[in-house]
Amino acid sequence: MGMVRRLAGMACVVWLGSAAIAAPAPPGTGTAAAPWWQHALVYEIYPRSFGDSNGDGVGDLNGITAHLDDLQKLGVDTLWIAPMYPSPQADFGYDIADYEAIDPQYGNMADFDRLQAEAKKRHLHVVLDMVMNHTSDKHTWFLASAASRDNPKADWYVWNDGIDAAGATLSAVQKRNIHDGKAPPNNWESVFGGSAWQWVPARKQFYYHRFYVQQPDLNWRNPAVEKAMFGAIRFWLDRGVDGFRLDAISTLFEDPRLRNDPIRSGTNAQGEPNLQSLYSDKLPEVHGVMRRLRAMVDAYPGQRVLIGETYEPDIAQLDAWYGTKDAPELHLPMNLQLGFGWQASFDARWFRTRLQESQQVHGQPLLVVDNHDNPRSIDRFGDGQHDVARAKVVAAALLTSRAVALTYYGAPIGMTTATPTRVEDVRDPVGITGWPKDKGRDGERTPMQWTAGPQAGFSTNPHTWLPVNPNHVTINVADESARPDSLLSWHRQLIALRRDNPALRDGAMRFLDTDNPDVLVYRRDGGDRPVLVMLNFSGKAQPLAKGLMPGKVRTLAGSDASLPATATLEGARLPAYAAWVVTPD
Ligand code: NOJ
C-alpha cells in the first residue's frame, strides 16, 4: 500500500548523538541504567504466514513456538507478533473483536502462554501489537454502540449526524455518500479509499473509520474508552508480555469541529484527491494518552516497552514521540524514514543523511526497513542483478548503527515481494479497490520459506492462505544455513557481532568522509577498540579515503570474499556493493 508514497518531504538536521557505554549483557537481560530494549533486535512475525502447525494453510501460535529455536539461532532477542486476537480478519487482525483472547484459527490462550514461556526460556522477549485507534465493527463495544443513540456505549465511537446535503458544498467523495438527505460532515477519506464515514440506519448517523469500513474509530475524547483500552493492555501486562507495538497511534483523535482536511495535489490509488490529514492526524491530545500509558507501563516490573508505529516526515516530529524527561511517552518510536521515506533509495547519501538524523533524537533510535505494509526492502533497494549484495549492505547499515533494529520475517533470508498478478488472487482488500495502481500488501506477506520442500516447510496443506513463492527452492532457511556466503549467514554474523562487540553495542556513532557519494563510512567508539564500518553503495570498486583508521586492521565482517582477514586501509579499495567492518588489529 502507499505508506512509502504517503510520507512527506524530510528536513535535514544536525547530528548531536553520542551514547553512554555499558558492558555487554547476555541477550534478553538488562539493567536499570541500560534496559534490555535499548539493545533489542526486534523480529516482526506475521502470524498467518510464519508456521502452520495444524495444516489448515494459515499460520498459528504453535507454528511460531515450533520455530523459536530458529529465531534463537538467528540471534534476535525480541518478537513482535502482529495481531493474533479474535478478528473477522477484514484487515488480517488489525480489526480486533476481542482484546483479551486469541483468534481460534491461531490457537488458544494455553498456546499463547506456552509460546511465551518457551520464548522466555530462550531469552526472547514477546511484544504484542495493540490497536488503540479502532476496533472491529464486530467488537461488542461497537455492536452496542451502533444499536441506538442512547445505549451505554453510544459515545464510544465517533458518531455524527452529517449535514444537509441539499445546498451544501460537498466533495465528490461526500456526494457519493448521501443517506436520508444527509452527507458526511466533512471531506475526510479512508486511508484505504472512499469516504471515511459510514451511515448506520439504526442511528441515522455516520461513524468515522480512518481505515477499512470494518474498523470504526474509537472516541478517545470519552474517558471510558481510555479506561477500557488501558484495561486490555493491563490484561496482557499481567500475563507477562514485554511490551507493545502501538498501531496507528497518531490518529487517535480527530478535530472536535471536524473541519475539512486541505486538498493536496494529485489523486490516490482509488482516484480520489489526496488530502493533508491536518484535522484527522497528530492532534496534540494524543500525547496526553501516551504519557498516561507510559506511566502505567513503567509501573509494571520488568522493563516493559512501548514501540510506536510513527510514520513521520522529519526527525523533529519523530523526536516528539519520546516525550520529555519529566513526561516520557514512547520508549521506541519507529524511525520509518530511512526505509520508507518517499525518496528512499540505495544511495550512500540517502543512508548517511537519514542515519545522521536518526542519532539526533532524545531517546534510543529504532530503525526499520521492512514491515508487513510495504514491499520488501530487497526489492526496493535492489536493482534486479545485485539484490543480495545490496541487501547485505542494507543489513550492515541496520545492524551496525547505534540503534535498536527491527527486522521482518523473511528479510534475513532475502524473501522477495510476490505481488499478485491477477486481481482475482488478491486477498488484501485495498489491493482489490486500488487495482492496478495499488495491488495491496499480499506481496510482502507470503508464507515463510523454511525449506526447499513442499510449501517451503510452512504448511502441510498445499492450499496456503497466500501462495508460497516458487523461489523458496533457493531462498530458504535450511539451504542458507548451510551456505557461509548466504544472506542469512551474513545476518547471523552481524547479529552476533552487534551483541558481543562493545563499540557496536553501545558506542557513539561518528560519520567520516561525509562528502563521498558512493561509500558510507562511520566509526563506532566504545569499549577499548573502535569499529569502522565501510559500505559501498556503488557498482564499482571504490578507493577508501585516507586516514579512516590508521595502522593494521582486522576484519570483523566482510560481505565480499576478496576482503582480507587483516589489512591496512591506506590505498585499499572497497569492492562493488561490499560491506566491510573492521577494528584495529
Ligand atoms: C498499520 C498496520 O501496520 C496496517 O497493517 C493496518 O492496516 C493499519 N495500521 C490499520 O490498523
PDB file of C-alpha atoms in Angstrom, residues 235-491:
ATOM      1  CA  PHE A 235      -4.577  -7.816  30.790  1.00  0.00           C
ATOM      2  CA  TRP A 236      -1.504  -8.653  28.701  1.00  0.00           C
ATOM      3  CA  LEU A 237       0.982  -6.941  31.010  1.00  0.00           C
ATOM      4  CA  ASP A 238      -0.385  -9.093  33.809  1.00  0.00           C
ATOM      5  CA  ARG A 239       0.160 -12.135  31.582  1.00  0.00           C
ATOM      6  CA  GLY A 240       3.806 -11.174  31.317  1.00  0.00           C
ATOM      7  CA  VAL A 241       4.238  -9.666  27.850  1.00  0.00           C
ATOM      8  CA  ASP A 242       7.280  -7.447  27.476  1.00  0.00           C
ATOM      9  CA  GLY A 243       5.568  -4.619  25.673  1.00  0.00           C
ATOM     10  CA  PHE A 244       3.542  -3.428  22.733  1.00  0.00           C
ATOM     11  CA  ARG A 245       3.880  -2.170  19.226  1.00  0.00           C
ATOM     12  CA  LEU A 246       1.242   0.532  19.074  1.00  0.00           C
ATOM     13  CA  ASP A 247      -0.659   0.617  15.798  1.00  0.00           C
ATOM     14  CA  ALA A 248      -1.754   3.860  14.155  1.00  0.00           C
ATOM     15  CA  ILE A 249      -1.413   5.877  17.364  1.00  0.00           C
ATOM     16  CA  SER A 250      -1.051   9.222  15.659  1.00  0.00           C
ATOM     17  CA  THR A 251      -4.707   9.129  14.607  1.00  0.00           C
ATOM     18  CA  LEU A 252      -6.396   8.528  17.974  1.00  0.00           C
ATOM     19  CA  PHE A 253      -8.012  11.977  17.978  1.00  0.00           C
ATOM     20  CA  GLU A 254      -9.994  13.969  15.455  1.00  0.00           C
ATOM     21  CA  ASP A 255     -10.662  17.679  15.284  1.00  0.00           C
ATOM     22  CA  PRO A 256     -13.704  18.379  17.513  1.00  0.00           C
ATOM     23  CA  ARG A 257     -15.058  20.730  14.821  1.00  0.00           C
ATOM     24  CA  LEU A 258     -14.491  18.086  12.118  1.00  0.00           C
ATOM     25  CA  ARG A 259     -13.074  20.652   9.710  1.00  0.00           C
ATOM     26  CA  ASN A 260     -12.354  19.645   6.103  1.00  0.00           C
ATOM     27  CA  ASP A 261      -8.813  18.446   5.535  1.00  0.00           C
ATOM     28  CA  PRO A 262      -6.930  20.580   2.978  1.00  0.00           C
ATOM     29  CA  ILE A 263      -6.678  19.146  -0.533  1.00  0.00           C
ATOM     30  CA  ARG A 264      -3.210  18.383  -1.883  1.00  0.00           C
ATOM     31  CA  SER A 265      -2.223  17.855  -5.482  1.00  0.00           C
ATOM     32  CA  GLY A 266      -2.785  14.524  -7.224  1.00  0.00           C
ATOM     33  CA  THR A 267      -5.073  11.597  -6.565  1.00  0.00           C
ATOM     34  CA  ASN A 268      -4.732   8.369  -4.598  1.00  0.00           C
ATOM     35  CA  ALA A 269      -4.931   4.799  -5.944  1.00  0.00           C
ATOM     36  CA  GLN A 270      -8.716   4.990  -5.827  1.00  0.00           C
ATOM     37  CA  GLY A 271      -8.656   8.135  -7.964  1.00  0.00           C
ATOM     38  CA  GLU A 272      -9.745  10.440  -5.132  1.00  0.00           C
ATOM     39  CA  PRO A 273      -7.992  13.718  -4.311  1.00  0.00           C
ATOM     40  CA  ASN A 274      -5.064  13.452  -1.913  1.00  0.00           C
ATOM     41  CA  LEU A 275      -5.756  15.170   1.382  1.00  0.00           C
ATOM     42  CA  GLN A 276      -3.436  16.519   4.038  1.00  0.00           C
ATOM     43  CA  SER A 277      -4.576  14.964   7.321  1.00  0.00           C
ATOM     44  CA  LEU A 278      -4.390  18.258   9.168  1.00  0.00           C
ATOM     45  CA  TYR A 279      -7.542  17.700  11.232  1.00  0.00           C
ATOM     46  CA  SER A 280      -7.534  13.915  11.429  1.00  0.00           C
ATOM     47  CA  ASP A 281      -3.954  13.050  12.409  1.00  0.00           C
ATOM     48  CA  LYS A 282      -1.445  14.013  15.077  1.00  0.00           C
ATOM     49  CA  LEU A 283      -3.750  16.097  17.228  1.00  0.00           C
ATOM     50  CA  PRO A 284      -1.886  17.236  20.364  1.00  0.00           C
ATOM     51  CA  GLU A 285      -4.237  15.327  22.683  1.00  0.00           C
ATOM     52  CA  VAL A 286      -2.599  12.054  21.676  1.00  0.00           C
ATOM     53  CA  HIS A 287       0.497  12.940  23.682  1.00  0.00           C
ATOM     54  CA  GLY A 288      -1.544  13.012  26.879  1.00  0.00           C
ATOM     55  CA  VAL A 289      -2.667   9.447  26.226  1.00  0.00           C
ATOM     56  CA  MET A 290       0.907   8.375  25.515  1.00  0.00           C
ATOM     57  CA  ARG A 291       2.130   9.923  28.765  1.00  0.00           C
ATOM     58  CA  ARG A 292      -0.550   8.190  30.808  1.00  0.00           C
ATOM     59  CA  LEU A 293       0.097   4.908  29.062  1.00  0.00           C
ATOM     60  CA  ARG A 294       3.819   5.203  29.659  1.00  0.00           C
ATOM     61  CA  ALA A 295       3.269   5.870  33.340  1.00  0.00           C
ATOM     62  CA  MET A 296       1.064   2.800  33.596  1.00  0.00           C
ATOM     63  CA  VAL A 297       3.518   0.580  31.728  1.00  0.00           C
ATOM     64  CA  ASP A 298       6.544   1.845  33.648  1.00  0.00           C
ATOM     65  CA  ALA A 299       4.815   0.996  36.917  1.00  0.00           C
ATOM     66  CA  TYR A 300       4.992  -2.687  35.962  1.00  0.00           C
ATOM     67  CA  PRO A 301       8.094  -4.616  36.986  1.00  0.00           C
ATOM     68  CA  GLY A 302      10.484  -5.905  34.337  1.00  0.00           C
ATOM     69  CA  GLN A 303      11.080  -3.008  31.931  1.00  0.00           C
ATOM     70  CA  ARG A 304       8.087  -3.228  29.598  1.00  0.00           C
ATOM     71  CA  VAL A 305       8.447  -1.348  26.348  1.00  0.00           C
ATOM     72  CA  LEU A 306       6.239   0.837  24.137  1.00  0.00           C
ATOM     73  CA  ILE A 307       7.142   0.835  20.462  1.00  0.00           C
ATOM     74  CA  GLY A 308       5.248   3.186  18.165  1.00  0.00           C
ATOM     75  CA  GLU A 309       4.189   2.970  14.555  1.00  0.00           C
ATOM     76  CA  THR A 310       5.311   6.505  13.851  1.00  0.00           C
ATOM     77  CA  TYR A 311       5.490   7.458  10.196  1.00  0.00           C
ATOM     78  CA  GLU A 312       6.930  10.953  10.463  1.00  0.00           C
ATOM     79  CA  PRO A 313       8.234  13.170   7.706  1.00  0.00           C
ATOM     80  CA  ASP A 314      11.136  14.574   9.700  1.00  0.00           C
ATOM     81  CA  ILE A 315      13.246  13.812  12.715  1.00  0.00           C
ATOM     82  CA  ALA A 316      11.900  16.655  14.870  1.00  0.00           C
ATOM     83  CA  GLN A 317       8.374  15.266  14.586  1.00  0.00           C
ATOM     84  CA  LEU A 318       9.660  11.784  15.331  1.00  0.00           C
ATOM     85  CA  ASP A 319      11.506  13.090  18.375  1.00  0.00           C
ATOM     86  CA  ALA A 320       8.243  14.429  19.831  1.00  0.00           C
ATOM     87  CA  TRP A 321       7.047  10.838  20.378  1.00  0.00           C
ATOM     88  CA  TYR A 322       9.728  10.227  23.001  1.00  0.00           C
ATOM     89  CA  GLY A 323       8.138  12.918  25.146  1.00  0.00           C
ATOM     90  CA  THR A 324      10.370  14.668  27.653  1.00  0.00           C
ATOM     91  CA  LYS A 325      12.473  13.552  30.592  1.00  0.00           C
ATOM     92  CA  ASP A 326       9.752  14.563  33.027  1.00  0.00           C
ATOM     93  CA  ALA A 327       6.885  13.413  30.855  1.00  0.00           C
ATOM     94  CA  PRO A 328       8.135  10.478  28.788  1.00  0.00           C
ATOM     95  CA  GLU A 329       5.966   8.909  26.095  1.00  0.00           C
ATOM     96  CA  LEU A 330       7.177   6.074  23.856  1.00  0.00           C
ATOM     97  CA  HIS A 331      10.381   4.193  24.612  1.00  0.00           C
ATOM     98  CA  LEU A 332      10.949   3.448  20.949  1.00  0.00           C
ATOM     99  CA  PRO A 333       9.083   5.364  18.250  1.00  0.00           C
ATOM    100  CA  MET A 334       9.968   3.751  14.925  1.00  0.00           C
ATOM    101  CA  ASN A 335      12.205   5.656  12.558  1.00  0.00           C
ATOM    102  CA  LEU A 336      10.486   4.661   9.318  1.00  0.00           C
ATOM    103  CA  GLN A 337      12.136   7.412   7.281  1.00  0.00           C
ATOM    104  CA  LEU A 338      15.319   5.528   6.436  1.00  0.00           C
ATOM    105  CA  GLY A 339      13.426   2.587   4.993  1.00  0.00           C
ATOM    106  CA  PHE A 340      10.232   4.092   3.691  1.00  0.00           C
ATOM    107  CA  GLY A 341      10.789   7.823   3.109  1.00  0.00           C
ATOM    108  CA  TRP A 342       9.395   8.703  -0.294  1.00  0.00           C
ATOM    109  CA  GLN A 343      12.873   9.363  -1.663  1.00  0.00           C
ATOM    110  CA  ALA A 344      14.420   6.263  -0.092  1.00  0.00           C
ATOM    111  CA  SER A 345      16.923   4.659  -2.413  1.00  0.00           C
ATOM    112  CA  PHE A 346      20.029   2.525  -2.325  1.00  0.00           C
ATOM    113  CA  ASP A 347      22.319   5.505  -2.158  1.00  0.00           C
ATOM    114  CA  ALA A 348      25.181   6.333   0.197  1.00  0.00           C
ATOM    115  CA  ARG A 349      23.949   9.919   0.594  1.00  0.00           C
ATOM    116  CA  TRP A 350      20.406   8.838   1.457  1.00  0.00           C
ATOM    117  CA  PHE A 351      21.624   6.377   4.071  1.00  0.00           C
ATOM    118  CA  ARG A 352      24.178   8.820   5.504  1.00  0.00           C
ATOM    119  CA  THR A 353      21.708  11.667   5.907  1.00  0.00           C
ATOM    120  CA  ARG A 354      18.984   9.509   7.397  1.00  0.00           C
ATOM    121  CA  LEU A 355      21.378   7.712   9.756  1.00  0.00           C
ATOM    122  CA  GLN A 356      22.904  11.014  10.844  1.00  0.00           C
ATOM    123  CA  GLU A 357      19.436  12.312  11.611  1.00  0.00           C
ATOM    124  CA  SER A 358      18.476   9.108  13.365  1.00  0.00           C
ATOM    125  CA  GLN A 359      21.088   9.866  16.006  1.00  0.00           C
ATOM    126  CA  GLN A 360      19.521  13.210  16.840  1.00  0.00           C
ATOM    127  CA  VAL A 361      16.560  12.007  18.883  1.00  0.00           C
ATOM    128  CA  HIS A 362      16.393  12.251  22.663  1.00  0.00           C
ATOM    129  CA  GLY A 363      15.978   8.557  23.277  1.00  0.00           C
ATOM    130  CA  GLN A 364      17.245   5.382  21.723  1.00  0.00           C
ATOM    131  CA  PRO A 365      16.699   5.311  17.938  1.00  0.00           C
ATOM    132  CA  LEU A 366      14.792   2.411  16.365  1.00  0.00           C
ATOM    133  CA  LEU A 367      15.494   1.732  12.694  1.00  0.00           C
ATOM    134  CA  VAL A 368      13.102  -0.146  10.426  1.00  0.00           C
ATOM    135  CA  VAL A 369      13.474  -1.016   6.748  1.00  0.00           C
ATOM    136  CA  ASP A 370      10.912  -3.839   6.394  1.00  0.00           C
ATOM    137  CA  ASN A 371       7.389  -4.486   7.617  1.00  0.00           C
ATOM    138  CA  HIS A 372       4.096  -6.061   6.578  1.00  0.00           C
ATOM    139  CA  ASP A 373       2.800  -2.897   4.895  1.00  0.00           C
ATOM    140  CA  ASN A 374       5.497  -2.223   2.330  1.00  0.00           C
ATOM    141  CA  PRO A 375       7.207  -4.133  -0.480  1.00  0.00           C
ATOM    142  CA  ARG A 376      10.252  -5.938   0.842  1.00  0.00           C
ATOM    143  CA  SER A 377      13.460  -3.919   1.058  1.00  0.00           C
ATOM    144  CA  ILE A 378      15.424  -6.404  -1.028  1.00  0.00           C
ATOM    145  CA  ASP A 379      13.224  -5.334  -3.947  1.00  0.00           C
ATOM    146  CA  ARG A 380      13.016  -1.668  -3.068  1.00  0.00           C
ATOM    147  CA  PHE A 381      16.783  -1.351  -2.701  1.00  0.00           C
ATOM    148  CA  GLY A 382      17.711  -3.971  -5.289  1.00  0.00           C
ATOM    149  CA  ASP A 383      18.474  -3.477  -8.975  1.00  0.00           C
ATOM    150  CA  GLY A 384      17.402  -6.963 -10.089  1.00  0.00           C
ATOM    151  CA  GLN A 385      21.026  -8.054 -10.532  1.00  0.00           C
ATOM    152  CA  HIS A 386      22.860  -7.426  -7.282  1.00  0.00           C
ATOM    153  CA  ASP A 387      19.962  -7.756  -4.887  1.00  0.00           C
ATOM    154  CA  VAL A 388      21.646  -9.989  -2.330  1.00  0.00           C
ATOM    155  CA  ALA A 389      24.878  -7.974  -2.317  1.00  0.00           C
ATOM    156  CA  ARG A 390      22.869  -4.791  -1.838  1.00  0.00           C
ATOM    157  CA  ALA A 391      20.739  -6.439   0.861  1.00  0.00           C
ATOM    158  CA  LYS A 392      23.952  -7.274   2.715  1.00  0.00           C
ATOM    159  CA  VAL A 393      24.913  -3.600   2.640  1.00  0.00           C
ATOM    160  CA  VAL A 394      21.466  -2.585   3.938  1.00  0.00           C
ATOM    161  CA  ALA A 395      21.630  -5.241   6.679  1.00  0.00           C
ATOM    162  CA  ALA A 396      25.047  -3.945   7.710  1.00  0.00           C
ATOM    163  CA  ALA A 397      23.718  -0.381   7.970  1.00  0.00           C
ATOM    164  CA  LEU A 398      20.758  -1.562  10.029  1.00  0.00           C
ATOM    165  CA  LEU A 399      22.723  -3.827  12.348  1.00  0.00           C
ATOM    166  CA  THR A 400      25.863  -1.757  12.938  1.00  0.00           C
ATOM    167  CA  SER A 401      24.201   1.600  13.599  1.00  0.00           C
ATOM    168  CA  ARG A 402      23.659   2.894  17.105  1.00  0.00           C
ATOM    169  CA  ALA A 403      20.018   1.896  17.298  1.00  0.00           C
ATOM    170  CA  VAL A 404      17.533  -0.751  18.137  1.00  0.00           C
ATOM    171  CA  ALA A 405      16.958  -2.593  14.889  1.00  0.00           C
ATOM    172  CA  LEU A 406      13.775  -4.146  13.598  1.00  0.00           C
ATOM    173  CA  THR A 407      13.645  -6.861  11.001  1.00  0.00           C
ATOM    174  CA  TYR A 408      10.720  -8.678   9.433  1.00  0.00           C
ATOM    175  CA  TYR A 409      10.234 -12.408   8.932  1.00  0.00           C
ATOM    176  CA  GLY A 410      11.851 -13.488   5.696  1.00  0.00           C
ATOM    177  CA  ALA A 411      14.082 -10.409   5.392  1.00  0.00           C
ATOM    178  CA  PRO A 412      17.184 -12.152   6.779  1.00  0.00           C
ATOM    179  CA  ILE A 413      16.939 -14.820   4.057  1.00  0.00           C
ATOM    180  CA  GLY A 414      16.080 -12.331   1.314  1.00  0.00           C
ATOM    181  CA  MET A 415      12.460 -13.310   0.718  1.00  0.00           C
ATOM    182  CA  THR A 416      11.166 -11.243  -2.159  1.00  0.00           C
ATOM    183  CA  THR A 417       7.884  -9.429  -2.718  1.00  0.00           C
ATOM    184  CA  ALA A 418       5.427 -11.681  -4.550  1.00  0.00           C
ATOM    185  CA  THR A 419       2.771  -9.232  -5.679  1.00  0.00           C
ATOM    186  CA  PRO A 420      -0.317 -10.932  -7.175  1.00  0.00           C
ATOM    187  CA  THR A 421      -0.503 -10.708 -10.947  1.00  0.00           C
ATOM    188  CA  ARG A 422      -4.300 -11.086 -11.190  1.00  0.00           C
ATOM    189  CA  VAL A 423      -6.808  -9.069  -9.224  1.00  0.00           C
ATOM    190  CA  GLU A 424      -8.833 -12.233  -8.518  1.00  0.00           C
ATOM    191  CA  ASP A 425      -5.916 -13.571  -6.453  1.00  0.00           C
ATOM    192  CA  VAL A 426      -5.657 -10.523  -4.186  1.00  0.00           C
ATOM    193  CA  ARG A 427      -6.567 -11.006  -0.508  1.00  0.00           C
ATOM    194  CA  ASP A 428      -5.809  -7.558   0.908  1.00  0.00           C
ATOM    195  CA  PRO A 429      -8.988  -5.512   0.254  1.00  0.00           C
ATOM    196  CA  VAL A 430      -7.064  -2.347  -0.618  1.00  0.00           C
ATOM    197  CA  GLY A 431      -5.400  -4.275  -3.428  1.00  0.00           C
ATOM    198  CA  ILE A 432      -8.815  -5.020  -4.888  1.00  0.00           C
ATOM    199  CA  THR A 433     -10.208  -1.477  -4.706  1.00  0.00           C
ATOM    200  CA  GLY A 434      -6.843   0.017  -5.667  1.00  0.00           C
ATOM    201  CA  TRP A 435      -6.045  -2.391  -8.531  1.00  0.00           C
ATOM    202  CA  PRO A 436      -3.939  -1.941 -10.596  1.00  0.00           C
ATOM    203  CA  LYS A 437      -2.413   1.217  -9.116  1.00  0.00           C
ATOM    204  CA  ASP A 438      -2.217  -0.240  -5.619  1.00  0.00           C
ATOM    205  CA  LYS A 439      -2.021  -4.043  -5.633  1.00  0.00           C
ATOM    206  CA  GLY A 440      -2.206  -4.298  -1.860  1.00  0.00           C
ATOM    207  CA  ARG A 441       0.143  -5.826   0.669  1.00  0.00           C
ATOM    208  CA  ASP A 442      -0.112  -9.549  -0.086  1.00  0.00           C
ATOM    209  CA  GLY A 443       3.285  -9.494  -1.781  1.00  0.00           C
ATOM    210  CA  GLU A 444       5.166  -8.899   1.461  1.00  0.00           C
ATOM    211  CA  ARG A 445       3.029 -11.347   3.480  1.00  0.00           C
ATOM    212  CA  THR A 446       3.598 -14.672   1.707  1.00  0.00           C
ATOM    213  CA  PRO A 447       4.412 -17.789   3.778  1.00  0.00           C
ATOM    214  CA  MET A 448       7.796 -18.010   5.450  1.00  0.00           C
ATOM    215  CA  GLN A 449      10.311 -20.049   3.458  1.00  0.00           C
ATOM    216  CA  TRP A 450      11.878 -22.603   5.777  1.00  0.00           C
ATOM    217  CA  THR A 451      12.932 -25.312   3.318  1.00  0.00           C
ATOM    218  CA  ALA A 452      13.085 -26.148  -0.379  1.00  0.00           C
ATOM    219  CA  GLY A 453      10.362 -28.792   0.175  1.00  0.00           C
ATOM    220  CA  PRO A 454       6.575 -28.656  -0.295  1.00  0.00           C
ATOM    221  CA  GLN A 455       5.025 -25.355   0.805  1.00  0.00           C
ATOM    222  CA  ALA A 456       8.513 -24.282   1.819  1.00  0.00           C
ATOM    223  CA  GLY A 457       8.076 -26.207   5.077  1.00  0.00           C
ATOM    224  CA  PHE A 458       5.477 -23.642   6.154  1.00  0.00           C
ATOM    225  CA  SER A 459       2.466 -25.967   5.984  1.00  0.00           C
ATOM    226  CA  THR A 460       1.469 -29.497   5.022  1.00  0.00           C
ATOM    227  CA  ASN A 461      -1.535 -28.056   3.194  1.00  0.00           C
ATOM    228  CA  PRO A 462      -0.979 -27.252  -0.493  1.00  0.00           C
ATOM    229  CA  HIS A 463      -3.649 -24.535  -0.222  1.00  0.00           C
ATOM    230  CA  THR A 464      -1.917 -21.920   1.878  1.00  0.00           C
ATOM    231  CA  TRP A 465      -3.761 -18.648   2.525  1.00  0.00           C
ATOM    232  CA  LEU A 466      -1.356 -16.863   0.180  1.00  0.00           C
ATOM    233  CA  PRO A 467       0.679 -18.852  -2.321  1.00  0.00           C
ATOM    234  CA  VAL A 468       4.189 -19.908  -1.352  1.00  0.00           C
ATOM    235  CA  ASN A 469       6.717 -18.084  -3.503  1.00  0.00           C
ATOM    236  CA  PRO A 470       8.206 -20.574  -6.017  1.00  0.00           C
ATOM    237  CA  ASN A 471      11.646 -19.116  -5.316  1.00  0.00           C
ATOM    238  CA  HIS A 472      11.617 -20.947  -1.956  1.00  0.00           C
ATOM    239  CA  VAL A 473      13.606 -23.697  -3.690  1.00  0.00           C
ATOM    240  CA  THR A 474      16.663 -21.480  -3.398  1.00  0.00           C
ATOM    241  CA  ILE A 475      15.642 -18.820  -0.875  1.00  0.00           C
ATOM    242  CA  ASN A 476      15.006 -20.687   2.379  1.00  0.00           C
ATOM    243  CA  VAL A 477      16.389 -21.074   5.892  1.00  0.00           C
ATOM    244  CA  ALA A 478      17.685 -24.647   5.522  1.00  0.00           C
ATOM    245  CA  ASP A 479      19.771 -24.019   2.411  1.00  0.00           C
ATOM    246  CA  GLU A 480      21.042 -20.654   3.521  1.00  0.00           C
ATOM    247  CA  SER A 481      22.066 -22.016   6.907  1.00  0.00           C
ATOM    248  CA  ALA A 482      24.416 -24.354   5.087  1.00  0.00           C
ATOM    249  CA  ARG A 483      25.974 -21.625   2.943  1.00  0.00           C
ATOM    250  CA  PRO A 484      28.513 -19.369   4.678  1.00  0.00           C
ATOM    251  CA  ASP A 485      28.105 -16.701   1.977  1.00  0.00           C
ATOM    252  CA  SER A 486      24.289 -16.538   2.227  1.00  0.00           C
ATOM    253  CA  LEU A 487      22.310 -13.505   3.313  1.00  0.00           C
ATOM    254  CA  LEU A 488      21.173 -15.491   6.354  1.00  0.00           C
ATOM    255  CA  SER A 489      24.757 -16.309   7.401  1.00  0.00           C
ATOM    256  CA  TRP A 490      25.630 -12.628   6.951  1.00  0.00           C
ATOM    257  CA  HIS A 491      22.785 -11.673   9.284  1.00  0.00           C
TER     258      HIS A 491
END
